[in-house]
C-alpha positions as semicolon CSV with decimal commas, in nm:
position;residue;x (nm);y (nm);z (nm)
1;X;13,420;8,833;7,331
2;X;13,576;9,087;7,564
3;X;13,685;9,299;7,277
4;X;13,323;9,301;7,133
5;X;13,184;9,396;7,472
6;X;13,432;9,686;7,507
7;X;13,357;9,799;7,155
8;X;12,981;9,783;7,217
9;X;13,022;9,981;7,536
10;X;13,232;10,246;7,361
11;X;12,974;10,282;7,081
12;X;12,702;10,319;7,332
13;X;12,887;10,589;7,528
14;X;13,043;10,776;7,230
15;X;12,862;10,711;6,901
16;X;12,510;10,768;7,034
17;X;12,597;11,070;7,243
18;X;12,412;11,354;7,080
19;X;12,693;11,615;7,036
20;X;12,780;11,836;6,746
21;X;13,048;11,602;6,612
22;X;12,825;11,287;6,619
23;X;12,541;11,481;6,464
24;X;12,759;11,573;6,168
25;X;12,886;11,221;6,138
26;X;12,535;11,073;6,139
27;X;12,425;11,329;5,875
28;X;12,710;11,235;5,645
29;X;12,640;10,862;5,693
30;X;12,276;10,923;5,623
31;X;12,354;11,103;5,294
32;X;12,612;10,844;5,179
33;X;12,395;10,544;5,266
34;X;12,087;10,698;5,102
35;X;12,285;10,761;4,786
36;X;12,427;10,406;4,770
37;X;12,084;10,250;4,835
38;X;11,924;10,448;4,554
39;X;12,204;10,361;4,319
40;X;12,158;10,002;4,398
41;X;11,780;10,035;4,341
42;X;11,854;10,174;3,993
43;X;11,734;10,529;4,052
44;X;11,959;10,685;3,793
45;X;11,766;11,016;3,759
46;X;11,790;11,081;4,135
47;X;12,156;10,986;4,173
48;X;12,321;11,103;3,848
49;X;12,360;11,462;3,962
50;X;12,483;11,541;4,319
51;X;12,285;11,871;4,339
52;X;11,963;11,700;4,228
53;X;12,023;11,413;4,475
54;X;12,076;11,651;4,770
55;X;11,774;11,854;4,673
56;X;11,552;11,540;4,656
57;X;11,695;11,405;4,982
58;X;11,628;11,721;5,177
59;X;11,282;11,771;5,040
60;X;11,183;11,409;5,098
61;X;11,351;11,371;5,430
62;X;11,186;11,685;5,570
63;X;10,849;11,556;5,433
64;X;10,799;11,869;5,238
65;X;10,754;11,658;4,927
66;X;10,716;11,890;4,625
67;X;10,658;11,591;4,398
68;X;10,878;11,714;4,117
69;X;11,106;11,409;4,170
70;X;11,024;11,068;4,306
71;X;11,163;10,706;4,282
72;X;11,035;10,498;3,993
73;X;11,142;10,150;4,092
74;X;10,973;9,938;4,364
75;X;11,301;9,899;4,547
76;X;11,357;10,273;4,541
77;X;11,012;10,340;4,685
78;X;11,076;10,093;4,968
79;X;11,408;10,261;5,042
80;X;11,233;10,593;5,080
81;X;10,962;10,440;5,302
82;X;11,189;10,238;5,533
83;X;11,509;10,453;5,549
84;X;11,510;10,798;5,388
85;X;11,199;10,938;5,551
86;X;11,239;10,785;5,900
87;X;11,608;10,865;5,907
88;X;11,557;11,223;5,774
89;X;11,285;11,294;6,033
90;X;11,512;11,167;6,315
91;X;11,803;11,375;6,203
92;X;11,582;11,679;6,140
93;X;11,438;11,654;6,494
94;X;11,786;11,613;6,643
95;X;11,914;11,914;6,449
96;X;11,627;12,133;6,565
97;X;11,677;12,010;6,918
98;X;12,044;12,096;6,905
99;X;11,971;12,446;6,772
100;X;11,705;12,506;7,038
101;X;11,948;12,387;7,310
102;X;12,223;12,618;7,194
103;X;11,979;12,915;7,180
104;X;11,838;12,843;7,530
105;X;12,190;12,789;7,671
106;X;12,298;13,129;7,522
107;X;11,993;13,299;7,671
108;X;12,038;13,139;8,014
109;X;12,407;13,242;8,013
110;X;12,293;13,604;7,970
111;X;12,036;13,574;8,246
112;X;12,284;13,417;8,486
113;X;12,551;13,669;8,397
114;X;12,794;13,423;8,246
115;X;12,824;13,575;7,905
116;X;13,073;13,835;7,796
117;X;12,903;14,158;7,697
118;X;12,998;14,347;7,375
119;X;12,913;14,706;7,439
120;X;13,087;15,033;7,510
121;X;13,003;15,380;7,641
122;X;12,771;15,213;7,893
123;X;12,678;15,275;8,259
124;X;12,827;15,010;8,478
125;X;12,664;14,944;8,820
126;X;12,879;14,742;9,062
127;X;12,673;14,597;9,347
128;X;12,326;14,469;9,429
129;X;12,115;14,615;9,710
130;X;11,776;14,482;9,622
131;X;11,504;14,750;9,579
132;X;11,753;15,036;9,603
133;X;11,943;14,910;9,305
134;X;11,619;14,856;9,115
135;X;11,520;15,221;9,188
136;X;11,864;15,339;9,062
137;X;11,827;15,132;8,747
138;X;11,478;15,270;8,676
139;X;11,595;15,623;8,727
140;X;11,890;15,577;8,488
141;X;11,662;15,411;8,232
142;X;11,433;15,707;8,241
143;X;11,724;15,952;8,189
144;X;11,921;15,740;7,941
145;X;11,643;15,632;7,708
146;X;11,798;15,576;7,368
147;X;12,144;15,673;7,501
148;X;12,381;15,470;7,702
149;X;12,303;15,104;7,783
150;X;12,308;14,991;8,146
151;X;12,501;14,691;8,280
152;X;12,461;14,550;8,632
153;X;12,762;14,367;8,773
154;X;12,701;14,175;9,093
155;X;12,871;13,938;9,333
156;X;12,535;13,831;9,475
157;X;12,376;13,500;9,378
158;X;12,102;13,644;9,161
159;X;11,980;13,638;8,802
160;X;11,934;13,935;8,575
161;X;11,651;14,129;8,742
162;X;11,550;14,295;8,409
163;X;11,637;14,056;8,121
164;X;11,614;14,220;7,785
165;X;11,634;14,570;7,939
166;X;11,988;14,570;8,098
167;X;12,303;14,372;8,061
168;X;12,409;14,149;8,354
169;X;12,740;14,000;8,465
170;X;12,792;13,794;8,774
171;X;13,140;13,791;8,928
172;X;13,306;13,654;9,244
173;X;13,522;13,961;9,283
174;X;13,513;14,325;9,152
175;X;13,887;14,321;9,122
176;X;13,920;14,001;8,912
177;X;14,063;14,105;8,575
178;X;13,915;13,823;8,378
179;X;13,567;13,848;8,524
180;X;13,553;14,223;8,489
181;X;13,641;14,195;8,123
182;X;13,302;14,030;8,080
183;X;13,140;14,358;8,191
184;X;13,379;14,555;7,950
185;X;13,492;14,771;8,237
186;X;13,750;14,948;8,026
187;X;13,483;15,091;7,781
188;X;13,232;15,211;8,039
189;X;13,169;15,584;8,040
190;X;13,018;15,591;8,390
191;X;13,079;15,351;8,686
192;X;12,858;15,352;8,992
193;X;12,979;15,148;9,291
194;X;12,716;15,074;9,557
195;X;12,768;14,776;9,788
196;X;12,651;14,685;10,138
197;X;13,009;14,674;10,263
198;X;13,238;14,973;10,248
199;X;13,558;14,777;10,217
200;X;13,422;14,602;9,897
201;X;13,309;14,938;9,764
202;X;13,650;15,092;9,836
203;X;13,849;14,812;9,666
204;X;13,612;14,807;9,364
205;X;13,635;15,190;9,332
206;X;14,011;15,187;9,342
207;X;14,038;14,903;9,095
208;X;13,790;15,076;8,844
209;X;13,977;15,406;8,875
210;X;14,299;15,227;8,786
211;X;14,152;15,018;8,498
212;X;13,938;15,299;8,349
213;X;14,067;15,642;8,446
214;X;13,853;15,809;8,177
215;X;13,520;15,700;8,325
216;X;13,300;15,902;8,560
217;X;13,334;15,712;8,882
218;X;13,075;15,742;9,162
219;X;13,079;15,541;9,484
220;X;12,846;15,527;9,784
221;X;12,992;15,484;10,136
222;X;12,810;15,447;10,456
223;X;13,111;15,585;10,646
224;X;13,164;15,960;10,579
225;X;13,521;15,944;10,694
226;X;13,605;15,662;10,451
227;X;13,443;15,861;10,180
228;X;13,665;16,159;10,238
229;X;13,978;15,930;10,278
230;X;13,911;15,757;9,948
231;X;13,867;16,095;9,773
232;X;14,222;16,183;9,858
233;X;14,341;15,848;9,729
234;X;14,157;15,831;9,393
235;X;14,155;16,200;9,311
236;X;13,875;16,143;9,060
237;X;14,048;16,295;8,767
238;X;13,746;16,298;8,532
239;X;13,450;16,405;8,755
240;X;13,465;16,773;8,843
241;X;13,300;16,955;9,125
242;X;13,078;17,126;8,875
243;X;12,941;16,795;8,738
244;X;12,878;16,669;9,093
245;X;12,685;16,983;9,187
246;X;12,482;16,950;8,870
247;X;12,401;16,588;8,972
248;X;12,315;16,702;9,324
249;X;12,071;16,972;9,196
250;X;11,890;16,715;8,976
251;X;11,827;16,471;9,268
252;X;11,544;16,554;9,504
253;X;11,567;16,276;9,769
254;X;11,845;16,241;10,020
255;X;11,905;15,886;9,907
256;X;11,949;15,986;9,539
257;X;12,182;16,273;9,642
258;X;12,386;16,028;9,845
259;X;12,435;15,813;9,539
260;X;12,572;16,109;9,344
261;X;12,761;16,318;9,599
262;X;12,843;16,138;9,918
263;X;13,096;15,918;9,752
264;X;13,400;16,147;9,714
265;X;13,300;16,504;9,790
266;X;13,142;16,678;10,086
267;X;12,784;16,799;10,041
268;X;12,770;17,118;9,832
269;X;12,658;17,428;10,010
270;X;12,340;17,585;9,888
């Protein structure tokens, strides 16, 4: 009795748990049992050829019902009524539910920043500062239309602010190698670091300069002294004074200029 109770408990916990493995097992059992029942009922036309049988089973189970094949015996008709159609509808609904769940989970992973992005030559933004970051993204979208994609990488507990428009990756640290791989840091062509805290900005900028020395790296610091100090450390091998002055001339507001210039170079004269 105890063995039966344990077996029943195991079947309740495992067999009827709707996962991919159990769904495949139930589908195979459904096909095998349907074939055996139709053979027993004497439906030779439906069971003599495996391709014909699978065609008839799928058409009937999904209630499409073309009518080109049907059972001819009374027993075969009752099998279709009591087992094939109800079982097929249940499995069909379970399969659609599983596909929908996987699709939703995949979409939610992108919104929550838990999915690895597959892109290169993109603009990577490290940091979230609310409306200021949104303004920066909108500005980049206007200038990069049809060019480089934009990826936001944030430590803040937020969701993708612009799903479908930008990529989003959520991390716990900007210096974590495994997490930063999700943002494809090594393939970014431009990296903009803008955080509320200068120490986080500095560590992120140094890490990015080491991992992707070929990218244009721009960082915003509140502390002017720290900005000059970090310039001497990083050396910014790939962003020249000329490119910075060009960026400065294109920006009209002080805030936008700060995002481009104040990071590693003193304000250009003129």
